[in-house]
Amino acid sequence: MKQTKLSVAIKATLLGASIVLAPASFAVDKELLDILKANGAITEDQYTELSMSNMMNKQNKPSDEMLKKMAWAGKIKVKGDLRLRNENRSTTNGVSDKGRQRYRARIGVYADITKNVKGGIRLATGDSEGPTSTNETINDRFDRDDVWVDLAYINWEALNGLELIGGKFKQPWEQVSGGMVWDSDLNPEGGALRYTTALGGVDIITTAGVLLMDDGGSSKDDDSTVNFGQIATKFKLAGAKTKLGVSVFDYSLSDELQYNLTNSVDTTDFLGKGNDSTEYQLTEVFGETNLDLGLPVKLYGHYVKNNDADGINSGEDTAWLLGVGTKMGKWKASYDYREVELNSVFAAFNDSDFADGYTDSEGSRWKLSYEINKNFSVGTTYLDTEMGKLTSKGEGDVDTWQIDLVAKF
């Protein structure tokens, strides 16, 4: 993959420091040059120049210690993205109308620490909207904006195909588009394992772990956690790439959090928008298939049931989504429709854009984007949603229109 100017500059600095410390006439090992070129640490011209120098100065090969220092530069990647957004929302109930400009900025450093150990740290913007948003709203009279730790993890491939992940990491499970259970901006914390193997042309991915939402202190009774397990498969059938999976997310909520949920006490980041259940064990089934119908077409679906829903609305415990997407040249388009009952998902963590994050909602999501070039695109999303009478806001329409300009580096 071609590296950005920022990434190359940082790697070149590390490489240059190693060269400065070496004898003036040293030769660079060809295998090392191939690694640095493949990782984008040096350009094609630099590769050619150093290769020629290598041929002329074989007798002055650098020490193993020097080679290790230089190779380290090729194992570091710097990646980031910036999104500018104009968002407008109109409603007919108590959800506030909004016309606002926002941005999201993220930058991370990722390293191959050893052959089987990787790590990463990423910083991101975000205001006080909880774990489901890294957007910064432009409304603070030019004040300096906050930056938060968005990722901080170690991934250790202890055995072939078996990954152990700890810290604050990207969602390790397989899923389909829509964010019906987990908003795409949310990065959980805790520990997970992921095992991938192949059996008869079918890739089997098993994921399990424990996520710590809130450490209540010395007593485990005060902790709020999510235990999860998933098995997913990827395979080709009649030329179509298909993914199927089933997951269980078992929430264990502290007494304090349960009280806040049932009494609408807004003293915790985990207060869901719409929920009134105190128990959540979500079982989900999802699938996706990619077809070639002259144009590539993706069909996907998602079904969720809260097996432990309690309270007066315990029957409001299911959610479903059906969607379709396609790509034509530099254009991408998708559409999905969903219905999310009041206690079907944990509303503090689901898609925060759909009906402003409230459950007891249904409606459509339309997306369209255009790739101006490889790392620069423009897109728009329209969410046409309806909220039911069971939420604190009552029945009403919530329509949201977003226009995004995205740059990756």
Short mmCIF file of C-alpha atoms in Angstrom, two decimals:
data_model
loop_
_atom_site.label_atom_id
_atom_site.label_comp_id
_atom_site.label_asym_id
_atom_site.label_seq_id
_atom_site.Cartn_x
_atom_site.Cartn_y
_atom_site.Cartn_z
CA MET A 1 0.00 0.00 0.00
CA LYS A 2 1.30 3.43 -0.89
CA GLN A 3 2.28 5.42 2.17
CA THR A 4 1.32 9.04 2.78
CA LYS A 5 3.82 11.89 2.90
CA LEU A 6 3.42 12.18 6.67
CA SER A 7 4.00 8.45 7.20
CA VAL A 8 7.02 8.40 4.87
CA ALA A 9 8.47 11.49 6.55
CA ILE A 10 8.33 9.90 10.00
CA LYS A 11 9.82 6.65 8.74
CA ALA A 12 12.47 8.47 6.76
CA THR A 13 13.50 10.33 9.92
CA LEU A 14 14.03 7.06 11.76
CA LEU A 15 15.86 5.57 8.79
CA GLY A 16 17.99 8.68 8.39
CA ALA A 17 18.98 8.62 12.04
CA SER A 18 20.22 5.07 11.59
CA ILE A 19 22.21 5.99 8.47
CA VAL A 20 23.84 8.96 10.22
CA LEU A 21 25.08 6.67 12.96
CA ALA A 22 26.57 4.23 10.44
CA PRO A 23 29.96 4.46 8.70
CA ALA A 24 29.88 6.70 5.67
CA SER A 25 30.62 3.88 3.23
CA PHE A 26 28.33 1.16 4.60
CA ALA A 27 26.25 -1.09 2.30
CA VAL A 28 22.58 -1.79 2.96
CA ASP A 29 21.36 -5.38 2.86
CA LYS A 30 19.09 -6.06 -0.14
CA GLU A 31 16.57 -8.00 1.92
CA LEU A 32 16.22 -5.02 4.24
CA LEU A 33 15.78 -2.67 1.28
CA ASP A 34 12.98 -4.89 -0.03
CA ILE A 35 11.21 -4.72 3.35
CA LEU A 36 11.53 -0.94 3.57
CA LYS A 37 10.28 -0.50 0.02
CA ALA A 38 7.33 -2.84 0.56
CA ASN A 39 6.29 -0.95 3.69
CA GLY A 40 6.66 2.42 2.00
CA ALA A 41 9.51 3.57 4.24
CA ILE A 42 11.63 4.48 1.20
CA THR A 43 10.68 5.62 -2.29
CA GLU A 44 11.47 3.85 -5.56
CA ASP A 45 14.29 6.32 -6.23
CA GLN A 46 15.77 5.82 -2.77
CA TYR A 47 15.56 2.04 -3.25
CA THR A 48 17.48 2.25 -6.55
CA GLU A 49 20.13 4.57 -5.12
CA LEU A 50 20.74 2.42 -2.05
CA SER A 51 20.78 -0.75 -4.15
CA MET A 52 23.56 0.70 -6.30
CA SER A 53 25.44 1.73 -3.19
CA ASN A 54 24.98 -1.77 -1.86
CA MET A 55 26.57 -3.30 -4.99
CA MET A 56 29.55 -0.97 -4.76
CA ASN A 57 30.18 -1.37 -1.05
CA LYS A 58 29.47 -5.00 -0.18
CA GLN A 59 32.65 -5.20 1.84
CA ASN A 60 31.33 -2.60 4.30
CA LYS A 61 28.07 -4.29 5.29
CA PRO A 62 26.55 -2.70 8.45
CA SER A 63 26.29 -4.56 11.71
CA ASP A 64 23.26 -6.67 12.67
CA GLU A 65 22.43 -4.09 15.33
CA MET A 66 22.32 -1.33 12.75
CA LEU A 67 20.11 -3.42 10.44
CA LYS A 68 17.64 -3.98 13.27
CA LYS A 69 17.40 -0.25 13.94
CA MET A 70 16.74 0.46 10.28
CA ALA A 71 14.20 -2.36 9.92
CA TRP A 72 12.21 -0.97 12.87
CA ALA A 73 11.36 2.12 10.82
CA GLY A 74 9.67 -0.10 8.25
CA LYS A 75 7.43 -1.66 10.90
CA ILE A 76 5.77 1.59 11.95
CA LYS A 77 2.70 2.96 10.20
CA VAL A 78 1.04 6.33 10.72
CA LYS A 79 -2.55 6.65 9.52
CA GLY A 80 -5.30 9.16 10.02
CA ASP A 81 -8.44 10.72 8.62
CA LEU A 82 -10.37 13.98 8.75
CA ARG A 83 -14.12 14.30 8.15
CA LEU A 84 -15.99 17.59 7.78
CA ARG A 85 -19.77 17.32 8.24
CA ASN A 86 -22.78 19.54 7.79
CA GLU A 87 -25.79 18.09 9.60
CA ASN A 88 -29.41 19.18 9.67
CA ARG A 89 -32.19 17.56 11.69
CA SER A 90 -35.91 18.29 11.78
CA THR A 91 -38.32 16.71 14.28
CA THR A 92 -41.97 16.78 15.29
CA ASN A 93 -41.48 15.76 18.94
CA GLY A 94 -39.16 16.68 21.80
CA VAL A 95 -35.92 15.73 20.04
CA SER A 96 -34.23 19.06 19.29
CA ASP A 97 -33.94 20.36 15.75
CA LYS A 98 -30.29 20.82 14.84
CA GLY A 99 -28.36 22.58 12.14
CA ARG A 100 -24.68 22.21 12.91
CA GLN A 101 -21.20 21.88 11.48
CA ARG A 102 -18.93 19.20 12.87
CA TYR A 103 -15.58 17.56 12.26
CA ARG A 104 -13.89 14.32 13.20
CA ALA A 105 -10.10 14.03 13.29
CA ARG A 106 -8.23 10.82 14.07
CA ILE A 107 -4.54 9.91 13.91
CA GLY A 108 -2.88 6.69 14.98
CA VAL A 109 0.51 5.03 15.20
CA TYR A 110 0.61 1.27 14.60
CA ALA A 111 3.60 -1.04 14.96
CA ASP A 112 4.60 -4.63 14.29
CA ILE A 113 6.31 -5.01 17.65
CA THR A 114 7.51 -8.55 16.94
CA LYS A 115 6.66 -11.14 14.33
CA ASN A 116 3.42 -12.03 16.13
CA VAL A 117 2.71 -8.97 18.30
CA LYS A 118 1.08 -5.76 17.08
CA GLY A 119 0.11 -2.61 18.91
CA GLY A 120 -1.59 0.68 18.21
CA ILE A 121 -2.45 4.02 19.75
CA ARG A 122 -4.96 6.41 18.16
CA LEU A 123 -6.13 9.84 19.23
CA ALA A 124 -9.48 11.29 18.18
CA THR A 125 -11.63 14.34 18.67
CA GLY A 126 -14.99 14.20 20.42
CA ASP A 127 -17.13 16.19 22.81
CA SER A 128 -19.24 14.98 25.73
CA GLU A 129 -21.59 12.69 23.78
CA GLY A 130 -20.38 9.40 25.21
CA PRO A 131 -18.65 6.46 23.51
CA THR A 132 -20.63 6.51 20.24
CA SER A 133 -19.31 9.75 18.74
CA THR A 134 -15.93 11.21 17.84
CA ASN A 135 -17.53 14.33 16.33
CA GLU A 136 -16.58 17.79 17.52
CA THR A 137 -19.34 20.36 17.07
CA ILE A 138 -18.16 23.81 16.01
CA ASN A 139 -19.87 25.98 18.63
CA ASP A 140 -17.27 27.08 21.21
CA ARG A 141 -16.02 30.51 20.09
CA PHE A 142 -12.73 29.16 18.66
CA ASP A 143 -11.72 27.43 21.92
CA ARG A 144 -9.17 24.64 21.68
CA ASP A 145 -10.92 21.31 21.24
CA ASP A 146 -10.49 18.14 23.23
CA VAL A 147 -8.56 15.10 22.01
CA TRP A 148 -9.12 11.67 23.55
CA VAL A 149 -7.47 8.26 23.46
CA ASP A 150 -9.57 6.37 20.93
CA LEU A 151 -7.45 3.20 20.65
CA ALA A 152 -4.73 1.71 22.86
CA TYR A 153 -4.26 -2.02 22.39
CA ILE A 154 -1.91 -4.98 22.04
CA ASN A 155 -2.74 -7.84 19.66
CA TRP A 156 -0.75 -11.01 20.27
CA GLU A 157 -1.05 -13.94 17.84
CA ALA A 158 -0.15 -16.54 20.42
CA LEU A 159 -0.77 -19.45 18.04
CA ASN A 160 -1.34 -19.62 14.32
CA GLY A 161 -4.78 -18.04 13.79
CA LEU A 162 -5.35 -17.26 17.48
CA GLU A 163 -5.26 -13.57 18.45
CA LEU A 164 -5.37 -12.27 22.02
CA ILE A 165 -6.43 -8.61 22.17
CA GLY A 166 -6.39 -6.32 25.19
CA GLY A 167 -6.88 -2.64 25.98
CA LYS A 168 -9.13 -0.30 24.02
CA PHE A 169 -9.55 -1.85 20.59
CA LYS A 170 -11.73 -1.92 17.51
CA GLN A 171 -14.81 -4.12 17.66
CA PRO A 172 -13.32 -7.63 17.21
CA TRP A 173 -16.50 -9.38 16.02
CA GLU A 174 -17.93 -9.74 12.54
CA GLN A 175 -21.04 -7.71 11.68
CA VAL A 176 -23.02 -6.12 8.86
CA SER A 177 -23.61 -2.45 8.07
CA GLY A 178 -26.11 -0.46 10.09
CA GLY A 179 -24.82 -0.19 13.64
CA MET A 180 -28.06 -1.63 15.03
CA VAL A 181 -26.30 -3.10 18.10
CA TRP A 182 -22.94 -1.28 18.09
CA ASP A 183 -22.28 2.21 16.72
CA SER A 184 -19.30 2.14 14.36
CA ASP A 185 -17.46 4.83 16.37
CA LEU A 186 -17.55 2.81 19.60
CA ASN A 187 -14.29 1.08 20.59
CA PRO A 188 -14.79 -1.33 23.52
CA GLU A 189 -12.38 -1.92 26.40
CA GLY A 190 -11.39 -5.19 28.01
CA GLY A 191 -10.04 -8.42 26.56
CA ALA A 192 -10.95 -10.63 23.60
CA LEU A 193 -9.71 -13.63 21.68
CA ARG A 194 -10.28 -14.30 18.01
CA TYR A 195 -9.57 -17.58 16.26
CA THR A 196 -9.65 -17.95 12.48
CA THR A 197 -9.33 -21.25 10.64
CA ALA A 198 -10.31 -22.76 7.30
CA LEU A 199 -12.32 -25.94 6.86
CA GLY A 200 -13.27 -27.27 3.44
CA GLY A 201 -13.11 -23.87 1.73
CA VAL A 202 -15.01 -22.15 4.57
CA ASP A 203 -13.35 -19.57 6.83
CA ILE A 204 -14.55 -19.96 10.42
CA ILE A 205 -14.08 -17.02 12.80
CA THR A 206 -14.72 -17.49 16.51
CA THR A 207 -14.61 -14.50 18.85
CA ALA A 208 -15.14 -14.26 22.62
CA GLY A 209 -14.25 -11.94 25.47
CA VAL A 210 -15.17 -9.73 28.39
CA LEU A 211 -15.75 -5.99 28.04
CA LEU A 212 -15.60 -3.76 31.11
CA MET A 213 -18.10 -0.91 30.91
CA ASP A 214 -17.63 0.34 34.46
CA ASP A 215 -15.39 -0.75 37.31
CA GLY A 216 -17.47 -0.09 40.39
CA GLY A 217 -14.62 -0.62 42.86
CA SER A 218 -13.45 -3.54 44.95
CA SER A 219 -16.72 -5.45 44.72
CA LYS A 220 -17.52 -7.32 41.50
CA ASP A 221 -21.21 -6.69 42.22
CA ASP A 222 -20.59 -3.02 41.37
CA ASP A 223 -19.02 -3.78 37.96
CA SER A 224 -20.87 -3.44 34.67
CA THR A 225 -19.60 -5.83 32.02
CA VAL A 226 -20.47 -7.47 28.71
CA ASN A 227 -19.54 -11.12 28.11
CA PHE A 228 -19.74 -12.05 24.45
CA GLY A 229 -19.23 -14.90 22.05
CA GLN A 230 -19.64 -15.22 18.29
CA ILE A 231 -19.13 -17.73 15.52
CA ALA A 232 -19.12 -16.54 11.91
CA THR A 233 -18.37 -18.11 8.55
CA LYS A 234 -17.19 -16.74 5.21
CA PHE A 235 -17.47 -18.76 2.02
CA LYS A 236 -18.25 -18.68 -1.69
CA LEU A 237 -21.49 -20.19 -2.95
CA ALA A 238 -22.36 -20.16 -6.66
CA GLY A 239 -19.79 -17.40 -7.14
CA ALA A 240 -21.26 -15.22 -4.39
CA LYS A 241 -19.14 -14.22 -1.38
CA THR A 242 -21.25 -14.85 1.70
CA LYS A 243 -20.93 -14.17 5.44
CA LEU A 244 -23.17 -15.66 8.14
CA GLY A 245 -22.91 -15.38 11.91
CA VAL A 246 -24.56 -15.68 15.29
CA SER A 247 -23.57 -13.80 18.47
CA VAL A 248 -24.54 -13.49 22.13
CA PHE A 249 -23.88 -10.31 24.14
CA ASP A 250 -24.65 -10.84 27.84
CA TYR A 251 -24.78 -7.58 29.84
CA SER A 252 -24.22 -7.55 33.60
CA LEU A 253 -25.28 -4.16 34.96
CA SER A 254 -24.57 -2.83 38.44
CA ASP A 255 -27.46 -2.03 40.80
CA GLU A 256 -26.75 1.69 40.40
CA LEU A 257 -26.90 1.51 36.62
CA GLN A 258 -30.13 -0.51 36.71
CA TYR A 259 -31.68 2.13 38.97
CA ASN A 260 -30.60 4.93 36.64
CA LEU A 261 -32.06 3.17 33.61
CA THR A 262 -35.46 2.51 35.18
CA ASN A 263 -35.75 5.96 36.78
CA SER A 264 -34.27 8.05 33.94
CA VAL A 265 -31.52 9.37 36.21
CA ASP A 266 -29.03 11.09 33.90
CA THR A 267 -25.94 10.60 36.07
CA THR A 268 -24.16 8.00 33.96
CA ASP A 269 -22.73 7.77 30.47
CA PHE A 270 -24.58 4.47 30.08
CA LEU A 271 -28.08 5.94 30.27
CA GLY A 272 -29.79 4.59 27.18
CA LYS A 273 -32.19 6.63 25.07
CA GLY A 274 -35.49 4.81 25.36
CA ASN A 275 -34.64 1.67 27.34
CA ASP A 276 -36.53 0.81 30.52
CA SER A 277 -35.35 -2.79 30.92
CA THR A 278 -32.66 -3.62 33.49
CA GLU A 279 -31.59 -6.91 31.86
CA TYR A 280 -29.96 -7.50 28.48
CA GLN A 281 -28.84 -10.72 26.84
CA LEU A 282 -28.80 -10.07 23.12
CA THR A 283 -28.78 -12.88 20.58
CA GLU A 284 -28.14 -11.73 17.03
CA VAL A 285 -28.17 -13.46 13.66
CA PHE A 286 -26.73 -11.70 10.61
CA GLY A 287 -25.88 -12.41 7.01
CA GLU A 288 -24.40 -10.76 3.95
CA THR A 289 -23.90 -11.89 0.36
CA ASN A 290 -22.15 -10.19 -2.55
CA LEU A 291 -23.47 -10.87 -6.04
CA ASP A 292 -22.38 -9.89 -9.54
CA LEU A 293 -25.49 -8.78 -11.42
CA GLY A 294 -23.71 -6.69 -14.00
CA LEU A 295 -23.00 -4.41 -11.06
CA PRO A 296 -21.73 -5.65 -7.70
CA VAL A 297 -24.71 -5.96 -5.34
CA LYS A 298 -24.50 -6.54 -1.59
CA LEU A 299 -27.54 -7.85 0.30
CA TYR A 300 -27.47 -7.91 4.10
CA GLY A 301 -29.75 -8.56 7.04
CA HIS A 302 -29.66 -8.46 10.83
CA TYR A 303 -32.01 -9.78 13.55
CA VAL A 304 -31.63 -9.22 17.31
CA LYS A 305 -33.60 -10.43 20.33
CA ASN A 306 -33.13 -9.43 23.98
CA ASN A 307 -33.82 -12.71 25.77
CA ASP A 308 -33.79 -11.13 29.26
CA ALA A 309 -35.94 -8.03 28.73
CA ASP A 310 -37.95 -7.21 31.87
CA GLY A 311 -40.37 -4.56 33.15
CA ILE A 312 -43.69 -3.42 31.75
CA ASN A 313 -42.32 -3.34 28.20
CA SER A 314 -40.57 -6.71 28.29
CA GLY A 315 -42.33 -7.73 25.08
CA GLU A 316 -40.61 -4.93 23.15
CA ASP A 317 -37.51 -7.09 22.68
CA THR A 318 -36.69 -7.56 18.97
CA ALA A 319 -35.01 -5.57 16.19
CA TRP A 320 -34.39 -6.28 12.52
CA LEU A 321 -32.71 -4.66 9.52
CA LEU A 322 -32.61 -5.39 5.79
CA GLY A 323 -30.31 -3.58 3.37
CA VAL A 324 -28.83 -3.46 -0.11
CA GLY A 325 -25.73 -1.75 -1.49
CA THR A 326 -23.91 -1.38 -4.80
CA LYS A 327 -20.89 0.25 -6.41
CA MET A 328 -20.52 1.71 -9.90
CA GLY A 329 -17.10 3.12 -10.71
CA LYS A 330 -16.34 5.73 -8.07
CA TRP A 331 -19.93 5.81 -6.82
CA LYS A 332 -21.25 3.85 -3.84
CA ALA A 333 -24.88 3.66 -2.73
CA SER A 334 -26.81 1.76 -0.06
CA TYR A 335 -30.25 1.60 1.52
CA ASP A 336 -31.55 -0.16 4.62
CA TYR A 337 -34.77 -0.29 6.61
CA ARG A 338 -34.92 -1.22 10.25
CA GLU A 339 -37.33 -1.56 13.18
CA VAL A 340 -35.87 -1.32 16.68
CA GLU A 341 -38.19 -2.07 19.60
CA LEU A 342 -37.77 -0.32 22.95
CA ASN A 343 -35.65 -2.89 24.79
CA SER A 344 -34.24 -4.89 21.87
CA VAL A 345 -30.74 -3.36 22.10
CA PHE A 346 -28.76 -1.43 24.69
CA ALA A 347 -29.50 2.10 23.49
CA ALA A 348 -26.36 3.72 24.91
CA PHE A 349 -24.26 1.81 22.37
CA ASN A 350 -26.35 1.53 19.19
CA ASP A 351 -26.29 3.78 16.09
CA SER A 352 -26.37 7.30 17.52
CA ASP A 353 -27.46 8.88 14.22
CA PHE A 354 -30.59 6.78 13.63
CA ALA A 355 -33.52 8.52 15.40
CA ASP A 356 -30.91 10.37 17.49
CA GLY A 357 -29.99 7.02 19.06
CA TYR A 358 -33.44 6.28 20.51
CA THR A 359 -34.93 2.81 20.47
CA ASP A 360 -38.67 2.30 19.81
CA SER A 361 -37.91 3.63 16.34
CA GLU A 362 -38.08 2.57 12.70
CA GLY A 363 -37.26 3.95 9.30
CA SER A 364 -34.86 4.18 6.38
CA ARG A 365 -31.22 5.09 5.86
CA TRP A 366 -30.02 6.21 2.43
CA LYS A 367 -26.29 6.64 1.65
CA LEU A 368 -24.46 7.89 -1.44
CA SER A 369 -20.75 8.66 -1.84
CA TYR A 370 -18.30 9.58 -4.59
CA GLU A 371 -14.55 8.86 -4.52
CA ILE A 372 -12.85 11.99 -5.85
CA ASN A 373 -9.55 10.13 -5.62
CA LYS A 374 -8.11 7.28 -3.60
CA ASN A 375 -7.95 9.18 -0.32
CA PHE A 376 -10.56 11.90 -0.78
CA SER A 377 -14.34 11.48 -1.05
CA VAL A 378 -17.67 13.24 -0.60
CA GLY A 379 -20.85 11.59 0.64
CA THR A 380 -24.33 12.15 1.97
CA THR A 381 -26.64 10.23 4.32
CA TYR A 382 -30.36 10.74 4.83
CA LEU A 383 -32.16 9.14 7.78
CA ASP A 384 -35.97 9.12 7.59
CA THR A 385 -37.09 7.79 10.99
CA GLU A 386 -40.14 7.59 13.24
CA MET A 387 -40.14 7.31 17.04
CA GLY A 388 -42.89 5.47 18.92
CA LYS A 389 -44.89 6.52 21.95
CA LEU A 390 -42.91 4.47 24.49
CA THR A 391 -39.89 6.79 24.68
CA SER A 392 -39.73 9.84 26.92
CA LYS A 393 -39.98 12.03 23.81
CA GLY A 394 -43.17 10.43 22.52
CA GLU A 395 -44.25 9.81 18.93
CA GLY A 396 -42.73 11.89 16.17
CA ASP A 397 -40.65 12.06 13.00
CA VAL A 398 -36.88 12.55 13.19
CA ASP A 399 -35.29 13.34 9.82
CA THR A 400 -31.51 13.80 9.59
CA TRP A 401 -29.43 14.85 6.59
CA GLN A 402 -25.63 14.71 6.65
CA ILE A 403 -23.10 15.86 4.04
CA ASP A 404 -19.52 14.65 4.56
CA LEU A 405 -16.13 15.49 3.09
CA VAL A 406 -13.56 12.83 4.03
CA ALA A 407 -9.76 12.88 3.63
CA LYS A 408 -7.53 9.93 4.58
CA PHE A 409 -3.77 10.01 4.99
#
